[in-house]
């Protein structure tokens, strides 16, 4: 988990200082023809320091909580799924919108947060971040990331239920 977040940080910081790197990895549905790797690559760039720090902290924190209870192979499945699946609704909604762009690992962070909350509710930080998630998505007037965050939460609910079924 640490190495994954370190790679996200290194690539994001490079993107902060190189518009060429940032643009090459950016999720832009209207410009993705022949570039399906951008579903993955966009998770490695962020729009600013707070965006990067918040996502990396969330991935490390919630990933570590989940790893305490589940074999590491689960995270090797959850993380790639949460890199791609949350971007699918945005792709279909905005595929003709040249102004829409997506960047960041929020899909991973939100998915892991929801899994952690639903499977291990005794965690105060989960409650605080769940409140933030609800607040951000209800009162985010720009709409940025709502499809991605919402899809990641739905994916987290599905995965948490599967984990609970498997754990019976």
PDB file of C-alpha atoms in Angstrom:
ATOM      1  CA  UNK A   1       0.000   0.000   0.000  1.00  0.00           C
ATOM      2  CA  UNK A   2       2.818   2.394   0.889  1.00  0.00           C
ATOM      3  CA  UNK A   3       4.622   1.771  -2.423  1.00  0.00           C
ATOM      4  CA  UNK A   4       1.410   2.293  -4.360  1.00  0.00           C
ATOM      5  CA  UNK A   5       0.791   5.626  -2.612  1.00  0.00           C
ATOM      6  CA  UNK A   6       4.435   6.600  -3.069  1.00  0.00           C
ATOM      7  CA  UNK A   7       4.076   6.014  -6.815  1.00  0.00           C
ATOM      8  CA  UNK A   8       0.878   8.097  -6.852  1.00  0.00           C
ATOM      9  CA  UNK A   9       2.724  10.884  -5.035  1.00  0.00           C
ATOM     10  CA  UNK A  10       5.765  10.848  -7.314  1.00  0.00           C
ATOM     11  CA  UNK A  11       3.700  10.887 -10.509  1.00  0.00           C
ATOM     12  CA  UNK A  12       1.372  13.593  -9.128  1.00  0.00           C
ATOM     13  CA  UNK A  13       4.251  15.829  -8.115  1.00  0.00           C
ATOM     14  CA  UNK A  14       5.806  15.376 -11.563  1.00  0.00           C
ATOM     15  CA  UNK A  15       2.429  16.357 -13.036  1.00  0.00           C
ATOM     16  CA  UNK A  16       2.321  19.495 -10.859  1.00  0.00           C
ATOM     17  CA  UNK A  17       5.486  20.722 -12.577  1.00  0.00           C
ATOM     18  CA  UNK A  18       4.974  19.299 -16.061  1.00  0.00           C
ATOM     19  CA  UNK A  19       1.744  20.047 -17.922  1.00  0.00           C
ATOM     20  CA  UNK A  20       2.818  17.489 -20.525  1.00  0.00           C
ATOM     21  CA  UNK A  21       2.829  14.681 -17.952  1.00  0.00           C
ATOM     22  CA  UNK A  22      -0.444  15.899 -16.420  1.00  0.00           C
ATOM     23  CA  UNK A  23      -2.219  16.085 -19.797  1.00  0.00           C
ATOM     24  CA  UNK A  24      -0.878  12.695 -20.909  1.00  0.00           C
ATOM     25  CA  UNK A  25      -2.467  10.983 -17.883  1.00  0.00           C
ATOM     26  CA  UNK A  26      -5.636  13.073 -17.499  1.00  0.00           C
ATOM     27  CA  UNK A  27      -9.060  11.416 -17.827  1.00  0.00           C
ATOM     28  CA  UNK A  28     -10.845  13.266 -20.639  1.00  0.00           C
ATOM     29  CA  UNK A  29     -13.767  11.160 -21.920  1.00  0.00           C
ATOM     30  CA  UNK A  30     -14.151  13.122 -25.165  1.00  0.00           C
ATOM     31  CA  UNK A  31     -10.471  12.601 -26.044  1.00  0.00           C
ATOM     32  CA  UNK A  32      -9.933   8.983 -24.906  1.00  0.00           C
ATOM     33  CA  UNK A  33     -10.400   7.123 -28.163  1.00  0.00           C
ATOM     34  CA  UNK A  34      -7.643   4.523 -28.273  1.00  0.00           C
ATOM     35  CA  UNK A  35      -6.429   5.481 -24.782  1.00  0.00           C
ATOM     36  CA  UNK A  36      -8.208   3.184 -22.311  1.00  0.00           C
ATOM     37  CA  UNK A  37      -5.152   3.331 -20.020  1.00  0.00           C
ATOM     38  CA  UNK A  38      -6.426   6.743 -18.875  1.00  0.00           C
ATOM     39  CA  UNK A  39      -8.973   4.999 -16.646  1.00  0.00           C
ATOM     40  CA  UNK A  40      -5.918   3.893 -14.621  1.00  0.00           C
ATOM     41  CA  UNK A  41      -3.418   6.675 -15.282  1.00  0.00           C
ATOM     42  CA  UNK A  42      -5.722   9.452 -14.102  1.00  0.00           C
ATOM     43  CA  UNK A  43      -5.552   7.977 -10.584  1.00  0.00           C
ATOM     44  CA  UNK A  44      -1.863   8.857 -10.482  1.00  0.00           C
ATOM     45  CA  UNK A  45      -2.304  12.604 -11.023  1.00  0.00           C
ATOM     46  CA  UNK A  46      -3.992  15.165  -8.810  1.00  0.00           C
ATOM     47  CA  UNK A  47      -5.101  18.757  -9.195  1.00  0.00           C
ATOM     48  CA  UNK A  48      -3.277  20.099  -6.148  1.00  0.00           C
ATOM     49  CA  UNK A  49      -1.446  19.312  -2.931  1.00  0.00           C
ATOM     50  CA  UNK A  50      -4.565  19.004  -0.750  1.00  0.00           C
ATOM     51  CA  UNK A  51      -6.183  16.685  -3.296  1.00  0.00           C
ATOM     52  CA  UNK A  52      -3.062  14.486  -3.325  1.00  0.00           C
ATOM     53  CA  UNK A  53      -2.537  14.481   0.450  1.00  0.00           C
ATOM     54  CA  UNK A  54      -6.200  13.745   1.188  1.00  0.00           C
ATOM     55  CA  UNK A  55      -6.351  10.822  -1.227  1.00  0.00           C
ATOM     56  CA  UNK A  56      -3.009   9.322  -0.194  1.00  0.00           C
ATOM     57  CA  UNK A  57      -3.869   9.619   3.514  1.00  0.00           C
ATOM     58  CA  UNK A  58      -7.260   7.980   2.935  1.00  0.00           C
ATOM     59  CA  UNK A  59      -5.833   5.132   0.849  1.00  0.00           C
ATOM     60  CA  UNK A  60      -3.086   4.382   3.376  1.00  0.00           C
ATOM     61  CA  UNK A  61      -5.378   4.687   6.393  1.00  0.00           C
ATOM     62  CA  UNK A  62      -8.343   2.713   5.111  1.00  0.00           C
ATOM     63  CA  UNK A  63      -6.223   0.254   3.142  1.00  0.00           C
ATOM     64  CA  UNK A  64      -4.259  -0.553   6.326  1.00  0.00           C
ATOM     65  CA  UNK A  65      -7.485  -1.051   8.312  1.00  0.00           C
ATOM     66  CA  UNK A  66      -8.853  -3.419   5.671  1.00  0.00           C
ATOM     67  CA  UNK A  67      -5.515  -5.258   5.400  1.00  0.00           C
ATOM     68  CA  UNK A  68      -5.679  -6.010   9.139  1.00  0.00           C
ATOM     69  CA  UNK A  69      -8.767  -8.141   8.574  1.00  0.00           C
ATOM     70  CA  UNK A  70      -8.442  -9.465   5.041  1.00  0.00           C
ATOM     71  CA  UNK A  71      -5.717 -11.225   3.073  1.00  0.00           C
ATOM     72  CA  UNK A  72      -3.644  -8.889   0.884  1.00  0.00           C
ATOM     73  CA  UNK A  73      -5.024 -10.541  -2.247  1.00  0.00           C
ATOM     74  CA  UNK A  74      -8.353  -8.810  -1.590  1.00  0.00           C
ATOM     75  CA  UNK A  75      -6.732  -5.384  -1.903  1.00  0.00           C
ATOM     76  CA  UNK A  76      -5.034  -6.507  -5.121  1.00  0.00           C
ATOM     77  CA  UNK A  77      -8.531  -7.001  -6.520  1.00  0.00           C
ATOM     78  CA  UNK A  78     -10.268  -4.044  -4.842  1.00  0.00           C
ATOM     79  CA  UNK A  79      -7.760  -1.364  -5.865  1.00  0.00           C
ATOM     80  CA  UNK A  80      -7.762  -1.975  -9.649  1.00  0.00           C
ATOM     81  CA  UNK A  81     -11.562  -2.249  -9.614  1.00  0.00           C
ATOM     82  CA  UNK A  82     -11.837   1.042  -7.723  1.00  0.00           C
ATOM     83  CA  UNK A  83      -9.449   2.707 -10.180  1.00  0.00           C
ATOM     84  CA  UNK A  84     -11.659   1.944 -13.195  1.00  0.00           C
ATOM     85  CA  UNK A  85     -15.291   1.331 -12.231  1.00  0.00           C
ATOM     86  CA  UNK A  86     -15.943   4.770 -10.619  1.00  0.00           C
ATOM     87  CA  UNK A  87     -14.842   6.494 -13.848  1.00  0.00           C
ATOM     88  CA  UNK A  88     -17.284   4.548 -16.067  1.00  0.00           C
ATOM     89  CA  UNK A  89     -20.387   6.683 -15.364  1.00  0.00           C
ATOM     90  CA  UNK A  90     -18.371   9.868 -15.966  1.00  0.00           C
ATOM     91  CA  UNK A  91     -17.106   8.421 -19.223  1.00  0.00           C
ATOM     92  CA  UNK A  92     -20.619   7.748 -20.514  1.00  0.00           C
ATOM     93  CA  UNK A  93     -22.125  10.979 -19.166  1.00  0.00           C
ATOM     94  CA  UNK A  94     -19.328  13.244 -20.440  1.00  0.00           C
ATOM     95  CA  UNK A  95     -17.991  11.442 -23.520  1.00  0.00           C
ATOM     96  CA  UNK A  96     -19.045  14.354 -25.765  1.00  0.00           C
ATOM     97  CA  UNK A  97     -18.058  17.101 -23.317  1.00  0.00           C
ATOM     98  CA  UNK A  98     -14.617  18.448 -24.214  1.00  0.00           C
ATOM     99  CA  UNK A  99     -14.515  20.537 -21.035  1.00  0.00           C
ATOM    100  CA  UNK A 100     -14.844  17.604 -18.600  1.00  0.00           C
ATOM    101  CA  UNK A 101     -11.688  16.170 -17.054  1.00  0.00           C
ATOM    102  CA  UNK A 102     -11.056  13.863 -14.130  1.00  0.00           C
ATOM    103  CA  UNK A 103      -7.973  13.323 -12.034  1.00  0.00           C
ATOM    104  CA  UNK A 104      -7.139  11.737  -8.719  1.00  0.00           C
ATOM    105  CA  UNK A 105      -7.461   8.589  -6.694  1.00  0.00           C
ATOM    106  CA  UNK A 106     -10.737   9.580  -5.036  1.00  0.00           C
ATOM    107  CA  UNK A 107     -12.425   6.477  -6.439  1.00  0.00           C
ATOM    108  CA  UNK A 108      -9.986   4.280  -4.519  1.00  0.00           C
ATOM    109  CA  UNK A 109     -10.204   6.413  -1.369  1.00  0.00           C
ATOM    110  CA  UNK A 110     -14.019   6.510  -1.286  1.00  0.00           C
ATOM    111  CA  UNK A 111     -14.368   2.807  -2.072  1.00  0.00           C
ATOM    112  CA  UNK A 112     -11.933   1.828   0.718  1.00  0.00           C
ATOM    113  CA  UNK A 113     -13.630   4.247   3.139  1.00  0.00           C
ATOM    114  CA  UNK A 114     -17.074   2.742   2.526  1.00  0.00           C
ATOM    115  CA  UNK A 115     -15.739  -0.826   2.828  1.00  0.00           C
ATOM    116  CA  UNK A 116     -14.025   0.089   6.087  1.00  0.00           C
ATOM    117  CA  UNK A 117     -17.139   1.788   7.434  1.00  0.00           C
ATOM    118  CA  UNK A 118     -19.506  -1.045   6.524  1.00  0.00           C
ATOM    119  CA  UNK A 119     -17.238  -3.874   7.654  1.00  0.00           C
ATOM    120  CA  UNK A 120     -15.510  -2.293  10.688  1.00  0.00           C
ATOM    121  CA  UNK A 121     -17.860   0.344  12.125  1.00  0.00           C
ATOM    122  CA  UNK A 122     -15.957   0.822  15.388  1.00  0.00           C
ATOM    123  CA  UNK A 123     -13.728   3.450  13.787  1.00  0.00           C
ATOM    124  CA  UNK A 124     -14.348   7.145  14.617  1.00  0.00           C
ATOM    125  CA  UNK A 125     -12.432   8.390  11.562  1.00  0.00           C
ATOM    126  CA  UNK A 126     -14.768   6.365   9.329  1.00  0.00           C
ATOM    127  CA  UNK A 127     -17.724   8.276  10.774  1.00  0.00           C
ATOM    128  CA  UNK A 128     -15.992  11.635  10.297  1.00  0.00           C
ATOM    129  CA  UNK A 129     -15.091  10.900   6.693  1.00  0.00           C
ATOM    130  CA  UNK A 130     -18.524   9.475   5.958  1.00  0.00           C
ATOM    131  CA  UNK A 131     -19.975  12.799   7.111  1.00  0.00           C
ATOM    132  CA  UNK A 132     -17.500  14.611   4.810  1.00  0.00           C
ATOM    133  CA  UNK A 133     -18.525  12.382   1.913  1.00  0.00           C
ATOM    134  CA  UNK A 134     -22.221  13.111   2.428  1.00  0.00           C
ATOM    135  CA  UNK A 135     -21.612  16.839   2.902  1.00  0.00           C
ATOM    136  CA  UNK A 136     -19.359  17.137  -0.153  1.00  0.00           C
ATOM    137  CA  UNK A 137     -21.730  15.321  -2.453  1.00  0.00           C
ATOM    138  CA  UNK A 138     -24.877  17.093  -1.256  1.00  0.00           C
ATOM    139  CA  UNK A 139     -23.443  20.608  -1.201  1.00  0.00           C
ATOM    140  CA  UNK A 140     -20.806  20.506  -3.960  1.00  0.00           C
ATOM    141  CA  UNK A 141     -22.381  23.043  -6.290  1.00  0.00           C
ATOM    142  CA  UNK A 142     -19.814  22.518  -9.048  1.00  0.00           C
ATOM    143  CA  UNK A 143     -20.663  18.831  -9.320  1.00  0.00           C
ATOM    144  CA  UNK A 144     -16.983  17.945  -9.730  1.00  0.00           C
ATOM    145  CA  UNK A 145     -16.418  14.285  -9.051  1.00  0.00           C
ATOM    146  CA  UNK A 146     -19.952  13.490  -7.941  1.00  0.00           C
ATOM    147  CA  UNK A 147     -20.337  10.611 -10.407  1.00  0.00           C
ATOM    148  CA  UNK A 148     -16.890   9.272  -9.517  1.00  0.00           C
ATOM    149  CA  UNK A 149     -17.384   9.586  -5.754  1.00  0.00           C
ATOM    150  CA  UNK A 150     -20.904   8.198  -5.859  1.00  0.00           C
ATOM    151  CA  UNK A 151     -19.896   5.260  -8.071  1.00  0.00           C
ATOM    152  CA  UNK A 152     -16.965   4.512  -5.770  1.00  0.00           C
ATOM    153  CA  UNK A 153     -19.325   4.446  -2.794  1.00  0.00           C
ATOM    154  CA  UNK A 154     -21.700   2.080  -4.579  1.00  0.00           C
ATOM    155  CA  UNK A 155     -18.743  -0.160  -5.488  1.00  0.00           C
ATOM    156  CA  UNK A 156     -17.648  -0.048  -1.838  1.00  0.00           C
ATOM    157  CA  UNK A 157     -21.118  -1.146  -0.702  1.00  0.00           C
ATOM    158  CA  UNK A 158     -21.096  -4.058  -3.169  1.00  0.00           C
ATOM    159  CA  UNK A 159     -17.601  -5.169  -2.147  1.00  0.00           C
ATOM    160  CA  UNK A 160     -18.357  -4.810   1.590  1.00  0.00           C
ATOM    161  CA  UNK A 161     -21.447  -7.000   1.167  1.00  0.00           C
ATOM    162  CA  UNK A 162     -19.416  -9.592  -0.718  1.00  0.00           C
ATOM    163  CA  UNK A 163     -16.802  -9.535   2.057  1.00  0.00           C
ATOM    164  CA  UNK A 164     -19.519 -10.006   4.677  1.00  0.00           C
ATOM    165  CA  UNK A 165     -21.037 -12.899   2.709  1.00  0.00           C
ATOM    166  CA  UNK A 166     -17.640 -14.581   2.272  1.00  0.00           C
ATOM    167  CA  UNK A 167     -16.864 -14.085   5.990  1.00  0.00           C
ATOM    168  CA  UNK A 168     -20.016 -15.914   7.157  1.00  0.00           C
TER     169      UNK A 168
END
